Amino acid sequence: MRVEYREEPCKIALSPVKGMHFEWSLNPYMGCVHRCTFCYVRAFEQRADRPSGTAYGTSIRVKTNIVEVLRRELRLPSRREAHVAIGSATDPYQPAEGQYRLTRGCIEALAAARTRFSIITRGPLALRDLDVLREASQRTAMSISFSVPTLDDDVWRKTEPGTAHPRQRIKVLQRLSEAGIHAGLSIAPVLPGLSDRPEQLETVVKAARDHGARFIWCGALRLSPGTREHFLECLARDWPELLPSYGALYARPTAPRSVTQPIESLVAALKAKYSIGDEGALRAPASEEQLPLFAAS
Ligand code: SF4
């Protein structure tokens, strides 16, 4: 697949977010070559008239000056003293980061300002930044979540065409955790009828425990308009027998509680069985445990 990289400076680095457990989001790239079939960002890209559907991930915007802009913005207490989420709209460790090193620069800037932050990624490239992540974890509260919706090879190959194998992510998680970094796993999105069987979920939770995950959180698939069409097209190609049931389950963006609740309960029970902590909690640096902000797992 041919990918176009557009080097475009940004005017702002941090975007405000409402109704989440973080106040600002930070995305050094727009567009994501991982091209997961369920990617919820397609819906936003479609609304913004940017490449979506099958074209999503073919044109990546690189915010070449984001580190300088972020350093400037972090002078403001409203930014510096908030929680910043990295990677909520694109993967911060997609291949372009190997060359541009923008995520790395942003981590250094956040650590220097002692701004708390969390990262979510499917990219094993995060291992390259073990040094700055360890340094950051000694200066501020932070966490890194690796998305591993499943360890089923068939489901992974068909739904995440551009990602490295999920076991690579879990191995990187282990290296970071062993280095004292607050690293955990996101089992999301769980796909009804494809990756929600109890033995599939237990395989992921057990692997997380065996590799030192400090927390796990999970979430079932959500299909907003713009994402829904592409996902259902891929489903029709790969698992046509599931199309009618998905049509019924996803008449609205969120599957009914009768589907999502058993998934959540099962993962909660597995977390208890394998003694794994709570959702994405940030962990305070050892020297700053007086800060009343964080619940360690
Ligand atoms: S890695 Fe994340 S941002 Fe990238 S395509 Fe997959 S779900 Fe979307």
Short mmCIF file of C-alpha atoms and ligand atoms in Angstrom, two decimals:
data_model
loop_
_atom_site.label_atom_id
_atom_site.label_comp_id
_atom_site.label_asym_id
_atom_site.label_seq_id
_atom_site.Cartn_x
_atom_site.Cartn_y
_atom_site.Cartn_z
CA MET A 1 0.00 0.00 0.00
CA ARG A 2 1.35 3.42 -0.98
CA VAL A 3 1.35 5.93 1.89
CA GLU A 4 1.73 9.67 1.49
CA TYR A 5 3.42 11.52 4.38
CA ARG A 6 2.54 15.21 4.63
CA GLU A 7 4.83 17.30 6.81
CA GLU A 8 2.51 20.01 8.11
CA PRO A 9 3.33 22.13 11.16
CA CYS A 10 0.56 22.53 13.73
CA LYS A 11 -0.73 25.64 15.48
CA ILE A 12 -1.82 23.81 18.63
CA ALA A 13 -0.49 20.61 20.18
CA LEU A 14 -3.08 19.89 22.87
CA SER A 15 -6.76 19.49 22.02
CA PRO A 16 -9.37 19.85 24.78
CA VAL A 17 -11.44 16.78 25.63
CA LYS A 18 -14.70 16.63 27.57
CA GLY A 19 -16.28 13.75 29.44
CA MET A 20 -13.16 11.56 29.65
CA HIS A 21 -10.68 10.85 32.45
CA PHE A 22 -8.16 13.14 30.72
CA GLU A 23 -8.49 16.80 29.82
CA TRP A 24 -6.24 17.11 26.76
CA SER A 25 -5.31 14.85 23.88
CA LEU A 26 -2.06 14.88 21.95
CA ASN A 27 -1.59 13.26 18.54
CA PRO A 28 1.72 13.86 16.73
CA TYR A 29 0.26 12.24 13.58
CA MET A 30 -3.15 12.30 11.90
CA GLY A 31 -4.14 9.13 10.07
CA CYS A 32 -2.78 5.72 11.00
CA VAL A 33 -1.15 3.13 8.75
CA HIS A 34 -2.30 0.33 11.04
CA ARG A 35 -5.71 0.57 9.33
CA CYS A 36 -7.62 -1.55 11.84
CA THR A 37 -11.00 -2.44 10.37
CA PHE A 38 -12.77 -1.31 13.57
CA CYS A 39 -10.87 1.98 13.96
CA TYR A 40 -13.28 4.53 15.40
CA VAL A 41 -11.21 7.38 13.98
CA ARG A 42 -12.63 6.67 10.52
CA ALA A 43 -15.86 8.24 11.71
CA PHE A 44 -14.05 11.49 12.67
CA GLU A 45 -12.03 11.49 9.46
CA GLN A 46 -15.17 11.12 7.39
CA ARG A 47 -16.82 14.05 9.17
CA ALA A 48 -13.67 16.15 8.63
CA ASP A 49 -13.60 15.21 4.94
CA ARG A 50 -10.23 13.50 5.25
CA PRO A 51 -9.34 10.03 3.85
CA SER A 52 -11.68 7.51 5.50
CA GLY A 53 -13.15 4.12 4.64
CA THR A 54 -10.61 2.05 2.67
CA ALA A 55 -8.52 5.21 2.06
CA TYR A 56 -7.93 5.66 5.80
CA GLY A 57 -4.23 5.27 6.60
CA THR A 58 -3.01 6.16 3.10
CA SER A 59 -2.25 9.80 3.90
CA ILE A 60 -0.53 10.63 7.17
CA ARG A 61 -0.10 14.14 8.47
CA VAL A 62 3.13 14.62 10.40
CA LYS A 63 2.99 17.58 12.83
CA THR A 64 6.67 18.35 12.50
CA ASN A 65 6.77 21.18 15.07
CA ILE A 66 4.54 19.59 17.70
CA VAL A 67 7.28 19.27 20.32
CA GLU A 68 8.08 23.02 20.29
CA VAL A 69 4.38 23.92 20.33
CA LEU A 70 3.77 21.53 23.23
CA ARG A 71 6.66 22.99 25.25
CA ARG A 72 5.13 26.43 24.77
CA GLU A 73 1.65 25.28 25.76
CA LEU A 74 2.92 23.54 28.88
CA ARG A 75 3.91 26.94 30.28
CA LEU A 76 0.18 27.44 30.94
CA PRO A 77 -0.98 25.90 34.26
CA SER A 78 -4.26 24.78 32.64
CA ARG A 79 -2.23 22.47 30.38
CA ARG A 80 0.70 21.68 32.61
CA GLU A 81 -1.42 20.59 35.57
CA ALA A 82 -3.87 18.46 33.59
CA HIS A 83 -3.84 14.86 32.32
CA VAL A 84 -2.74 14.49 28.69
CA ALA A 85 -3.67 11.39 26.66
CA ILE A 86 -1.28 10.51 23.83
CA GLY A 87 -2.66 8.45 20.98
CA SER A 88 -6.39 8.85 21.33
CA ALA A 89 -6.81 9.55 17.60
CA THR A 90 -3.80 7.88 15.95
CA ASP A 91 -1.14 5.45 17.03
CA PRO A 92 1.81 7.46 18.39
CA TYR A 93 4.16 4.53 17.65
CA GLN A 94 3.15 3.89 14.05
CA PRO A 95 6.15 3.42 11.70
CA ALA A 96 6.62 7.16 10.93
CA GLU A 97 7.67 7.68 14.54
CA GLY A 98 10.82 5.68 13.81
CA GLN A 99 11.99 8.57 11.64
CA TYR A 100 10.31 11.66 13.11
CA ARG A 101 10.67 10.91 16.86
CA LEU A 102 7.84 13.30 17.72
CA THR A 103 6.21 11.07 20.33
CA ARG A 104 9.59 10.73 22.00
CA GLY A 105 10.04 14.52 22.03
CA CYS A 106 6.55 15.01 23.48
CA ILE A 107 7.25 12.52 26.30
CA GLU A 108 10.43 14.44 27.14
CA ALA A 109 8.50 17.74 27.16
CA LEU A 110 5.75 16.33 29.39
CA ALA A 111 8.29 14.84 31.78
CA ALA A 112 10.20 18.13 31.97
CA ALA A 113 6.96 19.94 32.88
CA ARG A 114 5.92 17.12 35.26
CA THR A 115 2.60 16.89 33.43
CA ARG A 116 0.84 13.60 33.98
CA PHE A 117 0.10 11.60 30.86
CA SER A 118 -1.05 8.27 29.47
CA ILE A 119 -0.19 6.59 26.17
CA ILE A 120 -2.14 4.05 24.18
CA THR A 121 -0.51 2.15 21.34
CA ARG A 122 -0.24 -1.01 19.28
CA GLY A 123 3.35 -0.22 18.32
CA PRO A 124 6.29 -2.29 19.61
CA LEU A 125 8.43 0.74 18.67
CA ALA A 126 7.60 2.01 22.17
CA LEU A 127 10.53 -0.11 23.36
CA ARG A 128 12.91 2.37 21.71
CA ASP A 129 11.71 4.97 24.21
CA LEU A 130 12.27 2.88 27.32
CA ASP A 131 14.84 5.43 28.51
CA VAL A 132 12.59 8.48 28.27
CA LEU A 133 9.57 6.58 29.58
CA ARG A 134 11.54 5.46 32.62
CA GLU A 135 12.79 9.01 33.17
CA ALA A 136 9.22 10.34 32.81
CA SER A 137 7.87 7.78 35.27
CA GLN A 138 10.35 9.09 37.84
CA ARG A 139 9.19 12.68 37.34
CA THR A 140 5.43 12.47 36.91
CA ALA A 141 2.42 10.14 37.00
CA MET A 142 2.09 8.21 33.77
CA SER A 143 0.96 4.97 32.22
CA ILE A 144 1.26 3.18 28.90
CA SER A 145 -1.43 0.81 27.62
CA PHE A 146 -0.81 -1.69 24.85
CA SER A 147 -3.94 -2.53 22.87
CA VAL A 148 -4.29 -6.28 22.52
CA PRO A 149 -7.91 -7.05 21.67
CA THR A 150 -7.10 -10.70 20.97
CA LEU A 151 -4.31 -13.24 20.58
CA ASP A 152 -6.32 -15.17 18.01
CA ASP A 153 -4.10 -15.06 14.91
CA ASP A 154 -6.94 -15.23 12.40
CA VAL A 155 -8.92 -12.41 14.01
CA TRP A 156 -5.77 -10.28 14.41
CA ARG A 157 -4.67 -10.72 10.78
CA LYS A 158 -8.06 -9.87 9.35
CA THR A 159 -8.90 -6.94 11.61
CA GLU A 160 -5.50 -5.25 12.08
CA PRO A 161 -3.87 -5.44 8.64
CA GLY A 162 -1.05 -3.00 9.42
CA THR A 163 0.02 -3.91 12.96
CA ALA A 164 2.83 -6.01 14.37
CA HIS A 165 1.81 -9.28 16.01
CA PRO A 166 0.11 -8.69 19.37
CA ARG A 167 2.60 -10.97 21.10
CA GLN A 168 5.31 -8.45 20.18
CA ARG A 169 3.34 -5.77 22.02
CA ILE A 170 3.07 -7.98 25.09
CA LYS A 171 6.82 -8.64 25.05
CA VAL A 172 7.47 -4.88 24.93
CA LEU A 173 5.00 -4.40 27.77
CA GLN A 174 7.07 -6.86 29.79
CA ARG A 175 10.33 -4.99 29.10
CA LEU A 176 8.77 -1.69 30.15
CA SER A 177 7.15 -3.17 33.24
CA GLU A 178 10.44 -4.75 34.27
CA ALA A 179 12.03 -1.30 33.95
CA GLY A 180 9.52 0.02 36.50
CA ILE A 181 7.20 1.73 34.02
CA HIS A 182 3.46 1.57 34.72
CA ALA A 183 2.47 -0.55 31.71
CA GLY A 184 -0.76 -2.45 31.12
CA LEU A 185 -3.11 -3.85 28.57
CA SER A 186 -6.25 -2.65 26.83
CA ILE A 187 -8.43 -5.51 25.60
CA ALA A 188 -10.34 -3.38 23.13
CA PRO A 189 -12.29 -3.61 21.07
CA VAL A 190 -13.67 -7.03 21.93
CA LEU A 191 -15.61 -8.23 18.87
CA PRO A 192 -18.84 -10.10 19.65
CA GLY A 193 -18.79 -13.59 18.15
CA LEU A 194 -15.16 -13.24 17.09
CA SER A 195 -12.97 -12.53 20.11
CA ASP A 196 -15.31 -12.73 23.12
CA ARG A 197 -15.19 -16.44 23.88
CA PRO A 198 -14.14 -17.04 27.51
CA GLU A 199 -11.06 -19.02 26.48
CA GLN A 200 -9.98 -16.25 24.08
CA LEU A 201 -10.27 -13.59 26.76
CA GLU A 202 -8.53 -15.77 29.32
CA THR A 203 -5.60 -16.29 26.94
CA VAL A 204 -5.10 -12.51 26.77
CA VAL A 205 -5.49 -11.89 30.51
CA LYS A 206 -3.14 -14.76 31.38
CA ALA A 207 -0.53 -13.51 28.89
CA ALA A 208 -0.85 -10.04 30.42
CA ARG A 209 -0.26 -11.45 33.91
CA ASP A 210 2.68 -13.56 32.71
CA HIS A 211 4.29 -10.47 31.17
CA GLY A 212 3.94 -8.14 34.12
CA ALA A 213 0.90 -6.05 33.12
CA ARG A 214 0.03 -3.76 36.02
CA PHE A 215 -3.52 -3.09 34.88
CA ILE A 216 -6.07 -4.20 32.30
CA TRP A 217 -9.09 -2.45 30.91
CA CYS A 218 -11.51 -3.71 28.31
CA GLY A 219 -14.23 -2.46 26.00
CA ALA A 220 -16.57 -3.94 23.41
CA LEU A 221 -16.70 -2.79 19.81
CA ARG A 222 -18.48 0.47 19.05
CA LEU A 223 -19.53 1.26 15.48
CA SER A 224 -20.30 4.88 14.71
CA PRO A 225 -21.38 5.97 11.24
CA GLY A 226 -18.21 6.26 9.15
CA THR A 227 -16.61 3.30 10.93
CA ARG A 228 -19.63 1.02 10.72
CA GLU A 229 -19.73 0.87 6.92
CA HIS A 230 -16.06 -0.08 6.58
CA PHE A 231 -16.18 -2.64 9.38
CA LEU A 232 -19.26 -4.32 7.94
CA GLU A 233 -17.68 -4.42 4.47
CA CYS A 234 -14.66 -6.22 5.95
CA LEU A 235 -16.95 -8.52 7.94
CA ALA A 236 -18.84 -9.41 4.75
CA ARG A 237 -15.52 -10.33 3.14
CA ASP A 238 -14.03 -12.30 6.05
CA TRP A 239 -16.96 -13.66 8.08
CA PRO A 240 -20.10 -13.28 5.94
CA GLU A 241 -22.04 -15.60 8.23
CA LEU A 242 -21.81 -12.96 11.00
CA LEU A 243 -23.22 -10.11 8.95
CA PRO A 244 -26.89 -10.56 9.96
CA SER A 245 -26.10 -10.74 13.68
CA TYR A 246 -23.85 -7.64 13.51
CA GLY A 247 -26.56 -5.78 11.61
CA ALA A 248 -28.94 -6.51 14.48
CA LEU A 249 -26.43 -5.87 17.31
CA TYR A 250 -25.19 -2.61 15.81
CA ALA A 251 -28.39 -0.94 14.73
CA ARG A 252 -26.99 1.72 17.10
CA PRO A 253 -23.29 2.52 17.67
CA THR A 254 -23.12 0.57 20.93
CA ALA A 255 -24.02 -3.09 21.28
CA PRO A 256 -26.78 -3.85 23.83
CA ARG A 257 -25.87 -4.40 27.48
CA SER A 258 -26.86 -8.05 27.08
CA VAL A 259 -23.71 -8.34 24.93
CA THR A 260 -21.30 -5.92 26.61
CA GLN A 261 -22.07 -6.74 30.24
CA PRO A 262 -21.01 -10.44 30.08
CA ILE A 263 -17.72 -9.37 28.45
CA GLU A 264 -17.04 -6.84 31.21
CA SER A 265 -17.99 -9.31 33.94
CA LEU A 266 -15.81 -12.03 32.50
CA VAL A 267 -12.77 -9.76 32.20
CA ALA A 268 -13.36 -8.50 35.75
CA ALA A 269 -13.46 -12.11 37.00
CA LEU A 270 -10.29 -12.96 35.06
CA LYS A 271 -8.51 -9.91 36.48
CA ALA A 272 -9.42 -11.10 39.96
CA LYS A 273 -8.32 -14.66 39.15
CA TYR A 274 -4.94 -13.45 37.87
CA SER A 275 -4.57 -10.62 40.41
CA ILE A 276 -4.34 -7.78 37.91
CA GLY A 277 -5.13 -4.19 38.91
CA ASP A 278 -7.57 -1.50 37.89
CA GLU A 279 -8.18 0.46 34.74
CA GLY A 280 -5.32 2.56 33.40
CA ALA A 281 -4.63 4.18 36.75
CA LEU A 282 -1.67 6.54 36.59
CA ARG A 283 1.05 5.82 39.06
CA ALA A 284 2.76 8.63 40.91
CA PRO A 285 6.55 8.74 40.93
CA ALA A 286 7.92 7.30 44.15
CA SER A 287 9.17 10.71 45.27
CA GLU A 288 5.78 12.38 44.83
CA GLU A 289 3.33 10.01 46.41
CA GLN A 290 1.84 12.88 48.37
CA LEU A 291 0.05 14.04 45.20
CA PRO A 292 -3.60 13.04 45.78
CA LEU A 293 -4.26 12.23 42.15
CA PHE A 294 -3.46 8.65 41.52
CA ALA A 295 -4.72 5.22 42.42
CA ALA A 296 -1.95 2.69 42.03
CA SER A 297 -3.00 -0.77 40.95
S1 SF4 B 1 -3.87 1.49 15.80
FE1 SF4 B 1 -5.52 2.69 16.72
S2 SF4 B 1 -5.57 4.61 15.56
FE2 SF4 B 1 -4.41 3.12 14.35
S3 SF4 B 1 -5.89 2.21 12.95
FE3 SF4 B 1 -5.75 0.88 14.75
S4 SF4 B 1 -7.39 1.59 16.13
FE4 SF4 B 1 -7.03 3.21 14.60
#
